[in-house]
PDB file of C-alpha atoms in Angstrom:
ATOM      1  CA  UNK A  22      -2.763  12.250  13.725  1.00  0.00           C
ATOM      2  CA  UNK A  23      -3.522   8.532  15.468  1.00  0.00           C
ATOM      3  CA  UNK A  24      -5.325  10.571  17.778  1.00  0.00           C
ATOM      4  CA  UNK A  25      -8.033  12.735  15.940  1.00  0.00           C
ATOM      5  CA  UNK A  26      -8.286  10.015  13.833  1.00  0.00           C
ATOM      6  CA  UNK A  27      -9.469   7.709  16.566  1.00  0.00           C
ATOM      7  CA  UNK A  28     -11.419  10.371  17.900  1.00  0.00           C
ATOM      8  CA  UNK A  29     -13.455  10.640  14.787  1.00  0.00           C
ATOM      9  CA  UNK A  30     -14.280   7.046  15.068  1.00  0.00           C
ATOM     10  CA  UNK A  31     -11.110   5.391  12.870  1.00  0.00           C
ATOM     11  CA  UNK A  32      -9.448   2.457  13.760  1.00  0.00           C
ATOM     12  CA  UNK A  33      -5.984   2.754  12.934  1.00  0.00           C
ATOM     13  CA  UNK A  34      -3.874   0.103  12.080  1.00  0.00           C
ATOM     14  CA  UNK A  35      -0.455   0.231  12.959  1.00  0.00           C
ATOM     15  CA  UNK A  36       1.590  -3.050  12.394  1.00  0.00           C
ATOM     16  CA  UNK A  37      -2.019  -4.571  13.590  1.00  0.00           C
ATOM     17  CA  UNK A  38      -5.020  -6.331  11.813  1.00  0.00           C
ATOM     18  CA  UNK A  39      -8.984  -6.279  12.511  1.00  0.00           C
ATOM     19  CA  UNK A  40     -11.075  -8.516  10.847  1.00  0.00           C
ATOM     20  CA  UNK A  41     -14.407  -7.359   9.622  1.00  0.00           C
ATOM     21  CA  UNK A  42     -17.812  -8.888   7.788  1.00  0.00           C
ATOM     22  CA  UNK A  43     -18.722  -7.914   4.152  1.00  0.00           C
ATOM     23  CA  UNK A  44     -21.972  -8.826   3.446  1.00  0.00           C
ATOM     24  CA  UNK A  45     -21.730 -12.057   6.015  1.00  0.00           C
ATOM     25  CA  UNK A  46     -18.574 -13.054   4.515  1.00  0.00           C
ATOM     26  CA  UNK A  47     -15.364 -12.169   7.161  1.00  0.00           C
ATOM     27  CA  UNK A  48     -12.631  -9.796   5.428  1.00  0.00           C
ATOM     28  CA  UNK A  49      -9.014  -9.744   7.446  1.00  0.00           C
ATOM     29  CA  UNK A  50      -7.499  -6.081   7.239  1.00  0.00           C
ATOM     30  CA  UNK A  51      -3.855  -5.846   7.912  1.00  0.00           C
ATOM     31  CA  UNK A  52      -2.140  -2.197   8.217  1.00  0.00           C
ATOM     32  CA  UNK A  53       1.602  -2.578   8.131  1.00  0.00           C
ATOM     33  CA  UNK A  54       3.679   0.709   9.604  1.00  0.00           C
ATOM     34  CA  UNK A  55       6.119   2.620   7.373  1.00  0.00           C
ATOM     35  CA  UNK A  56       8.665   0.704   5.971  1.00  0.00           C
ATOM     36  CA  UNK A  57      10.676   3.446   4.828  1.00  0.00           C
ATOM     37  CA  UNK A  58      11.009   4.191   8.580  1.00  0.00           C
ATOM     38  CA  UNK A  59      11.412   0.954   9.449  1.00  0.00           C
ATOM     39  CA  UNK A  60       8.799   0.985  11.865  1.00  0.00           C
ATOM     40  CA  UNK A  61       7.342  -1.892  10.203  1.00  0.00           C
ATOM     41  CA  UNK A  62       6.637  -5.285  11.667  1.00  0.00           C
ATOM     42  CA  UNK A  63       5.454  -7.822   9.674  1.00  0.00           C
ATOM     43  CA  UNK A  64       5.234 -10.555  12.327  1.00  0.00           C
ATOM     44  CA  UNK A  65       3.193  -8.156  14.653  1.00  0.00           C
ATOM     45  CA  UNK A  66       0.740  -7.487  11.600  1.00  0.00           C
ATOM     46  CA  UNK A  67      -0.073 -10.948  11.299  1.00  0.00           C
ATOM     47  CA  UNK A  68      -0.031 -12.188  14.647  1.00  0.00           C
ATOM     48  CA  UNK A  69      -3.057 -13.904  15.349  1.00  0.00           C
ATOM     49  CA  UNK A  70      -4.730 -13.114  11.684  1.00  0.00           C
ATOM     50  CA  UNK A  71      -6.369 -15.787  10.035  1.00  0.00           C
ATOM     51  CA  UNK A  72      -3.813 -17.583   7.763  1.00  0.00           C
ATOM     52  CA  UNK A  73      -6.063 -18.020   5.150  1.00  0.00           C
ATOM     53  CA  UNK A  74      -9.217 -16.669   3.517  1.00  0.00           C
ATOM     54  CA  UNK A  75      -9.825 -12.715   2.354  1.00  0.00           C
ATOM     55  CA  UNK A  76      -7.069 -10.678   3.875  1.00  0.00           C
ATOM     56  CA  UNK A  77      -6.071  -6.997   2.456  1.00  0.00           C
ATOM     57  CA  UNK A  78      -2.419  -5.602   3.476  1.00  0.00           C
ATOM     58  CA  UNK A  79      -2.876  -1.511   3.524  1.00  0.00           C
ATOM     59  CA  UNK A  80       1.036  -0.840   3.548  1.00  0.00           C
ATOM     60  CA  UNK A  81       2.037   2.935   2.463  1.00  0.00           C
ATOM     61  CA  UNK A  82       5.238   2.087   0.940  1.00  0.00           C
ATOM     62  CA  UNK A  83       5.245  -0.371  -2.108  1.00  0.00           C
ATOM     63  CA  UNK A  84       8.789  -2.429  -1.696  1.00  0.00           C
ATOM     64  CA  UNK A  85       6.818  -3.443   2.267  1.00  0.00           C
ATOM     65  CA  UNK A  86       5.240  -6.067  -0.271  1.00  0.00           C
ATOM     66  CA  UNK A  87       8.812  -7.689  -0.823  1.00  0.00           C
ATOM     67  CA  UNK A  88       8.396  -8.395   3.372  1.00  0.00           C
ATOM     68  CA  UNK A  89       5.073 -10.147   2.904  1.00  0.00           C
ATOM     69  CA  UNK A  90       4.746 -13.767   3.335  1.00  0.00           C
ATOM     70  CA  UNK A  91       5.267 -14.872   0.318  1.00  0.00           C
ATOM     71  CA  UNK A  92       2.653 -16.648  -1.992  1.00  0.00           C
ATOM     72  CA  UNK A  93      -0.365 -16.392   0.442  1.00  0.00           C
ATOM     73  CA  UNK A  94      -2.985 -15.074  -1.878  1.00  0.00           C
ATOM     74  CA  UNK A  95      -2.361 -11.737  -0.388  1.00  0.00           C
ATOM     75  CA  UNK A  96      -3.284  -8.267  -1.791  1.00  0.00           C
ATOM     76  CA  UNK A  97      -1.528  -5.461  -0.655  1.00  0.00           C
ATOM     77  CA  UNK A  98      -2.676  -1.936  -1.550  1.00  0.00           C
ATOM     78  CA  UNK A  99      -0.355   0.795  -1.404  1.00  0.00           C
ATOM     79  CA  UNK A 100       0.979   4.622  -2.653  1.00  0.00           C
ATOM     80  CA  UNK A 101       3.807   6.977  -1.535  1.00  0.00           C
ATOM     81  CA  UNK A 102       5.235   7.166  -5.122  1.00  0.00           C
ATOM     82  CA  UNK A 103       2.452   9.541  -6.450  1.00  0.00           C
ATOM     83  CA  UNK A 104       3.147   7.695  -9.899  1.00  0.00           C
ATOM     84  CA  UNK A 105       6.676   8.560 -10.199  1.00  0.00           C
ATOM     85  CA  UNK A 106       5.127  12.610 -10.037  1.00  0.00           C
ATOM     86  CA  UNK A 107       6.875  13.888 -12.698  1.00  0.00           C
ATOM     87  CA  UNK A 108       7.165  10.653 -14.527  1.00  0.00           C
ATOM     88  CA  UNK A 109       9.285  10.417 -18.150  1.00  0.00           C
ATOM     89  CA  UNK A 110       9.637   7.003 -19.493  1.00  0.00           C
ATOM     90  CA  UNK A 111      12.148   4.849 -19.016  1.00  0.00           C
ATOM     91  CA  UNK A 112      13.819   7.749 -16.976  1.00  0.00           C
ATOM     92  CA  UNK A 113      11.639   8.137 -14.300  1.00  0.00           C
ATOM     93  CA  UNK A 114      11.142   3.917 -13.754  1.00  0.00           C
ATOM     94  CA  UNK A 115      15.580   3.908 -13.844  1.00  0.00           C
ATOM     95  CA  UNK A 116      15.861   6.719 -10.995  1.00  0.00           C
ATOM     96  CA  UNK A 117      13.366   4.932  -8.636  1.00  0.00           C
ATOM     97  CA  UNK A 118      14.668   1.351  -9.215  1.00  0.00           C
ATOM     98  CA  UNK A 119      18.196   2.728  -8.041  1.00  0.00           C
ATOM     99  CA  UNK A 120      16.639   4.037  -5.110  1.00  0.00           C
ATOM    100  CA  UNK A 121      15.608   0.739  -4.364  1.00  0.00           C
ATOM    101  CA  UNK A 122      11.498   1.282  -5.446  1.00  0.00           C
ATOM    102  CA  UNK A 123      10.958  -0.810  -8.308  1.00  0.00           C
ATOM    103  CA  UNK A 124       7.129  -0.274  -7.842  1.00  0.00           C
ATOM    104  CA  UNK A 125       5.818   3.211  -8.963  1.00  0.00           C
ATOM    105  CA  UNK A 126       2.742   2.552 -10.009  1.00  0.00           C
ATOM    106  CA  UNK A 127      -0.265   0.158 -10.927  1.00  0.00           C
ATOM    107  CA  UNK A 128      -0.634  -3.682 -10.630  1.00  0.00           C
ATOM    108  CA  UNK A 129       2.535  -5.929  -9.780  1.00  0.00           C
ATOM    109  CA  UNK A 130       3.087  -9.404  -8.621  1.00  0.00           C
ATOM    110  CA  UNK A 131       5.114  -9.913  -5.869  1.00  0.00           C
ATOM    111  CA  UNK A 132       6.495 -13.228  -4.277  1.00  0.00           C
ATOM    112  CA  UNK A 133       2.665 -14.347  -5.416  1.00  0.00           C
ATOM    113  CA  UNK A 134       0.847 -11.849  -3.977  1.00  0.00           C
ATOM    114  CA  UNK A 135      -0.446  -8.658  -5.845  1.00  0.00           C
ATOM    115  CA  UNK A 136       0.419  -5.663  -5.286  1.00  0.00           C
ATOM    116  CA  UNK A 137      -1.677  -2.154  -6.280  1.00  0.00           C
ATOM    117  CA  UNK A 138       0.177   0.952  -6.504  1.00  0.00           C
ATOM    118  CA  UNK A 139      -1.818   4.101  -6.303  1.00  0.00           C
ATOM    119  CA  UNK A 140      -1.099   7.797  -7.696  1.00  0.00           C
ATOM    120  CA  UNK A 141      -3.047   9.404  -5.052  1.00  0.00           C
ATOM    121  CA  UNK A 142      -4.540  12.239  -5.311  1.00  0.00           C
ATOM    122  CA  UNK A 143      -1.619  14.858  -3.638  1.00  0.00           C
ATOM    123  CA  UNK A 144       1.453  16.134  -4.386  1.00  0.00           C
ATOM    124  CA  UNK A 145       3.551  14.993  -2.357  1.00  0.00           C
ATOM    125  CA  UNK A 146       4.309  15.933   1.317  1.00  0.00           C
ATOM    126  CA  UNK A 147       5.481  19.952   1.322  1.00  0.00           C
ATOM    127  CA  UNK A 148       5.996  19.467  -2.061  1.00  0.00           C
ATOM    128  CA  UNK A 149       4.496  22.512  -4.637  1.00  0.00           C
ATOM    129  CA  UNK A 150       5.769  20.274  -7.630  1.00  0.00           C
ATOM    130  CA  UNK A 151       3.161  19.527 -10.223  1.00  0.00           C
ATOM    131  CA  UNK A 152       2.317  16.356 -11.762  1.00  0.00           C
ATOM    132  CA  UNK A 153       3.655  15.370 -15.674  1.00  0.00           C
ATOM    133  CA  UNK A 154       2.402  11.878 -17.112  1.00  0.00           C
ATOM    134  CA  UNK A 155       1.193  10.604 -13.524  1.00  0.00           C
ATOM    135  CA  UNK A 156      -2.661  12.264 -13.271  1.00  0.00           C
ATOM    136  CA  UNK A 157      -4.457  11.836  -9.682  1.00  0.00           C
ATOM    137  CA  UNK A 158      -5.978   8.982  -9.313  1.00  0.00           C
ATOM    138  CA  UNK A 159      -9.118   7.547  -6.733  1.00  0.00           C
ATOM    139  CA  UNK A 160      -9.532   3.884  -7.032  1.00  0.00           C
ATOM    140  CA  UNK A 161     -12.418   1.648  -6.506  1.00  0.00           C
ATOM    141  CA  UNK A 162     -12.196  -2.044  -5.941  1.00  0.00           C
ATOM    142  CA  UNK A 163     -14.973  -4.332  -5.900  1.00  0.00           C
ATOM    143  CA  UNK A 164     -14.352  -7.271  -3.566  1.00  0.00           C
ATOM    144  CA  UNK A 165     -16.207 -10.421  -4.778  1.00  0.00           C
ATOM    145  CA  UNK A 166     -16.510 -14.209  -3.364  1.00  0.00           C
ATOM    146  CA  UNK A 167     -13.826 -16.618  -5.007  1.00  0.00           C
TER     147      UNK A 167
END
């Protein structure tokens, strides 16, 4: 998938940074590998990224935010959970804090950084399941000067 992606012109980000310029102002992107894999490198990610200023953390599993240096203004944006899917209260946020994913969906603070957990828009990988209480969802953040 690296591959085609590349090919269409993507820079892929795996346990790697680039820093880019939004409207003259520079914007650190960090894209941390699977941690569910544990292909993830956190030092490698950051290695040579400014310590300081705007930086983003694109990590696809939420509980990669409990590996991020903590209390460095950082905000990490990530999914995998699809919302819990099928999501009942109090059930649904029980079963996936005993699996060791406390984060299932929406805004959380995390060692003082923020965290953003998205639906997404699938259904999960292979999976013909159907969503209950956790509709797709397509976010848009505006980034702003502090």
């Amino acid at each position: 998938m690296r591959t085609e992606l590349e090919k269409l012109g993507y820079t892929v980000l795996q346990n790697a940074h680039t820093v880019t310029r939004v409207k003259g102002a520079e914007l650190t992107v960090l894209g941390l590998e699977d941690s569910t894999t544990h292909h993830d490198d956190v030092d490698a990610t950051f290695k040579g990224a400014a310590a300081a200023g705007s930086r983003i953390v694109l990590a696809h599993t939420p509980t990669a935010a409990n590996k991020l240096p903590a209390w460095q203004d950082l905000v990490c944006f990530s999914g995998h959970t699809h919302g819990g899917q099928i999501s009942v209260p109090r059930v649904t946020e029980g079963i996936f804090k005993r699996a060791g994913q406390p984060y299932i969906r929406g805004l959380y603070s995390v060692r003082g950084n923020q965290l953003y957990v998205n639906r997404g828009l699938g259904f999960g990988r292979g999976s013909l399941v159907p969503r209950l209480n956790s509709e797709p969802e397509l976010s848009l953040v505006t980034l702003r000067a502090g």
